[in-house]
C-alpha positions as YAML, in Angstrom:
chain: A
units: angstrom
residues:
- id: 1
  name: MET
  ca: [-11.26, 24.20, 0.15]
- id: 2
  name: ASP
  ca: [-9.60, 25.74, -3.38]
- id: 3
  name: VAL
  ca: [-6.52, 24.05, -5.61]
- id: 4
  name: LYS
  ca: [-4.70, 27.06, -6.23]
- id: 5
  name: SER
  ca: [-1.59, 24.98, -7.09]
- id: 6
  name: LEU
  ca: [-0.25, 21.40, -7.32]
- id: 7
  name: SER
  ca: [0.63, 21.08, -4.04]
- id: 8
  name: ASP
  ca: [-3.19, 22.11, -2.74]
- id: 9
  name: ILE
  ca: [-4.41, 18.40, -4.54]
- id: 10
  name: PRO
  ca: [-3.40, 16.31, -1.74]
- id: 11
  name: ALA
  ca: [-4.77, 18.53, 1.00]
- id: 12
  name: TRP
  ca: [-8.17, 18.69, -1.63]
- id: 13
  name: ILE
  ca: [-8.76, 14.95, -1.47]
- id: 14
  name: PHE
  ca: [-7.06, 13.76, 1.89]
- id: 15
  name: TYR
  ca: [-8.89, 16.76, 4.22]
- id: 16
  name: PRO
  ca: [-12.08, 15.48, 4.04]
- id: 17
  name: ILE
  ca: [-10.99, 12.27, 5.65]
- id: 18
  name: LYS
  ca: [-9.36, 14.00, 8.44]
- id: 19
  name: LEU
  ca: [-12.55, 15.49, 9.29]
- id: 20
  name: TRP
  ca: [-14.59, 12.26, 8.94]
- id: 21
  name: ALA
  ca: [-12.36, 10.44, 11.09]
- id: 22
  name: GLU
  ca: [-12.02, 13.84, 13.59]
- id: 23
  name: LYS
  ca: [-15.95, 13.49, 13.98]
- id: 24
  name: ASP
  ca: [-15.98, 10.61, 16.29]
- id: 25
  name: SER
  ca: [-13.82, 7.92, 17.74]
- id: 26
  name: ASP
  ca: [-15.17, 5.22, 15.71]
- id: 27
  name: ASN
  ca: [-15.22, 6.70, 12.20]
- id: 28
  name: PHE
  ca: [-11.16, 6.63, 13.62]
- id: 29
  name: ASN
  ca: [-11.24, 3.45, 14.37]
- id: 30
  name: ILE
  ca: [-13.03, 2.49, 11.21]
- id: 31
  name: LEU
  ca: [-10.38, 4.13, 9.67]
- id: 32
  name: VAL
  ca: [-7.43, 2.52, 11.74]
- id: 33
  name: GLY
  ca: [-8.98, -1.19, 11.76]
- id: 34
  name: THR
  ca: [-9.87, -1.30, 7.30]
- id: 35
  name: GLY
  ca: [-6.10, -0.18, 7.46]
- id: 36
  name: MET
  ca: [-4.75, -2.71, 9.64]
- id: 37
  name: ILE
  ca: [-7.07, -6.00, 7.89]
- id: 38
  name: LEU
  ca: [-5.73, -4.54, 4.21]
- id: 39
  name: LEU
  ca: [-2.04, -4.57, 5.58]
- id: 40
  name: VAL
  ca: [-2.64, -7.80, 6.92]
- id: 41
  name: LEU
  ca: [-4.29, -9.35, 4.10]
- id: 42
  name: SER
  ca: [-1.78, -7.76, 1.87]
- id: 43
  name: PHE
  ca: [1.40, -9.61, 3.94]
- id: 44
  name: VAL
  ca: [-0.74, -12.84, 3.43]
- id: 45
  name: MET
  ca: [-1.01, -12.61, 0.08]
- id: 46
  name: VAL
  ca: [2.86, -12.13, -0.48]
- id: 47
  name: TRP
  ca: [3.80, -14.68, 2.02]
- id: 48
  name: ILE
  ca: [1.59, -17.08, 0.10]
- id: 49
  name: LEU
  ca: [3.02, -16.19, -3.19]
- id: 50
  name: VAL
  ca: [6.41, -16.05, -1.77]
- id: 51
  name: ARG
  ca: [5.33, -19.56, -0.57]
- id: 52
  name: ARG
  ca: [4.37, -20.86, -4.12]
- id: 53
  name: LEU
  ca: [7.28, -19.20, -5.97]
- id: 54
  name: GLY
  ca: [9.68, -21.72, -4.14]
- id: 55
  name: GLU
  ca: [12.85, -21.69, -2.46]
- id: 56
  name: SER
  ca: [15.45, -18.61, -3.58]
- id: 57
  name: ASP
  ca: [17.00, -19.58, -6.44]
- id: 58
  name: GLU
  ca: [18.15, -17.40, -10.37]
- id: 59
  name: ARG
  ca: [14.36, -17.74, -11.16]
- id: 60
  name: THR
  ca: [12.85, -16.77, -7.85]
- id: 61
  name: SER
  ca: [15.79, -13.72, -6.84]
- id: 62
  name: LYS
  ca: [14.84, -11.79, -9.89]
- id: 63
  name: THR
  ca: [10.65, -12.37, -9.42]
- id: 64
  name: TYR
  ca: [11.69, -11.25, -5.33]
- id: 65
  name: LEU
  ca: [13.93, -8.03, -6.76]
- id: 66
  name: LYS
  ca: [11.30, -6.45, -8.96]
- id: 67
  name: ALA
  ca: [8.45, -7.29, -6.60]
- id: 68
  name: MET
  ca: [10.04, -5.37, -4.42]
- id: 69
  name: SER
  ca: [11.02, -2.22, -7.19]
- id: 70
  name: TRP
  ca: [7.21, -2.11, -7.44]
- id: 71
  name: ALA
  ca: [6.86, -2.01, -4.06]
- id: 72
  name: LEU
  ca: [8.83, 0.82, -3.69]
- id: 73
  name: VAL
  ca: [7.30, 2.65, -6.33]
- id: 74
  name: VAL
  ca: [4.25, 2.79, -4.55]
- id: 75
  name: ILE
  ca: [6.03, 3.66, -1.15]
- id: 76
  name: LEU
  ca: [7.33, 6.89, -2.89]
- id: 77
  name: VAL
  ca: [4.37, 7.23, -5.08]
- id: 78
  name: CYS
  ca: [2.76, 6.69, -1.77]
- id: 79
  name: GLU
  ca: [4.70, 9.23, -0.02]
- id: 80
  name: ILE
  ca: [4.36, 12.43, -2.38]
- id: 81
  name: VAL
  ca: [0.24, 11.70, -2.28]
- id: 82
  name: PHE
  ca: [-0.25, 11.36, 1.26]
- id: 83
  name: PRO
  ca: [-0.23, 14.00, 3.69]
- id: 84
  name: SER
  ca: [2.74, 14.34, 5.69]
- id: 85
  name: THR
  ca: [0.88, 16.93, 8.09]
- id: 86
  name: TYR
  ca: [-1.91, 15.04, 9.79]
- id: 87
  name: LEU
  ca: [-2.92, 11.38, 10.26]
- id: 88
  name: VAL
  ca: [0.61, 10.37, 9.15]
- id: 89
  name: ASN
  ca: [0.32, 6.99, 11.58]
- id: 90
  name: GLN
  ca: [-2.77, 6.11, 9.77]
- id: 91
  name: PHE
  ca: [-1.53, 7.35, 6.21]
- id: 92
  name: LYS
  ca: [1.65, 4.44, 6.83]
- id: 93
  name: LEU
  ca: [-0.41, 1.47, 7.58]
- id: 94
  name: TYR
  ca: [-2.40, 2.38, 3.45]
- id: 95
  name: LYS
  ca: [0.98, 3.09, 1.89]
- id: 96
  name: TYR
  ca: [2.57, -0.11, 3.41]
- id: 97
  name: ALA
  ca: [-0.36, -2.23, 2.31]
- id: 98
  name: PHE
  ca: [-0.81, -0.49, -0.73]
- id: 99
  name: ALA
  ca: [3.15, -1.62, -1.32]
- id: 100
  name: MET
  ca: [2.47, -5.15, -0.77]
- id: 101
  name: ILE
  ca: [-0.39, -5.68, -2.83]
- id: 102
  name: ALA
  ca: [1.68, -3.80, -6.01]
- id: 103
  name: ALA
  ca: [4.68, -6.68, -5.40]
- id: 104
  name: ALA
  ca: [1.49, -9.27, -4.61]
- id: 105
  name: VAL
  ca: [-0.01, -8.31, -7.68]
- id: 106
  name: TYR
  ca: [3.62, -8.80, -9.47]
- id: 107
  name: MET
  ca: [4.29, -11.69, -8.23]
- id: 108
  name: TYR
  ca: [1.32, -13.78, -8.63]
- id: 109
  name: ALA
  ca: [1.02, -12.27, -12.63]
- id: 110
  name: LYS
  ca: [4.36, -14.00, -12.79]
- id: 111
  name: TYR
  ca: [3.35, -17.24, -10.92]
- id: 112
  name: ARG
  ca: [0.82, -17.37, -13.37]
- id: 113
  name: LYS
  ca: [2.93, -16.84, -16.44]
- id: 114
  name: GLU
  ca: [5.56, -19.36, -15.33]
- id: 115
  name: MET
  ca: [2.24, -22.37, -14.14]
- id: 116
  name: ARG
  ca: [0.87, -22.32, -17.55]
...
């Protein structure tokens, strides 16, 4: 596949994944399974960090808002980068998993900073 413009870059990156996933049903199941595992683990990380930060007050409200702002930025970037014509639902798994990982990383950094 030739890259002739900026809009061809996502197809150039993700089209081989599409071909690999369509080659065999096991490959498709691996793609979906790793996405689900990543999504569940990222939600568990966020849940644990929310529990560790404590009840909602002035301090934690700003932390939660900033963490979800980072998640929104990651969702928007993934919306631009991921293809919208094939494997849409599978890439949604990864989009939300990456967003929750970004929120968890921010909350973990904030938690470590406050505990020192």
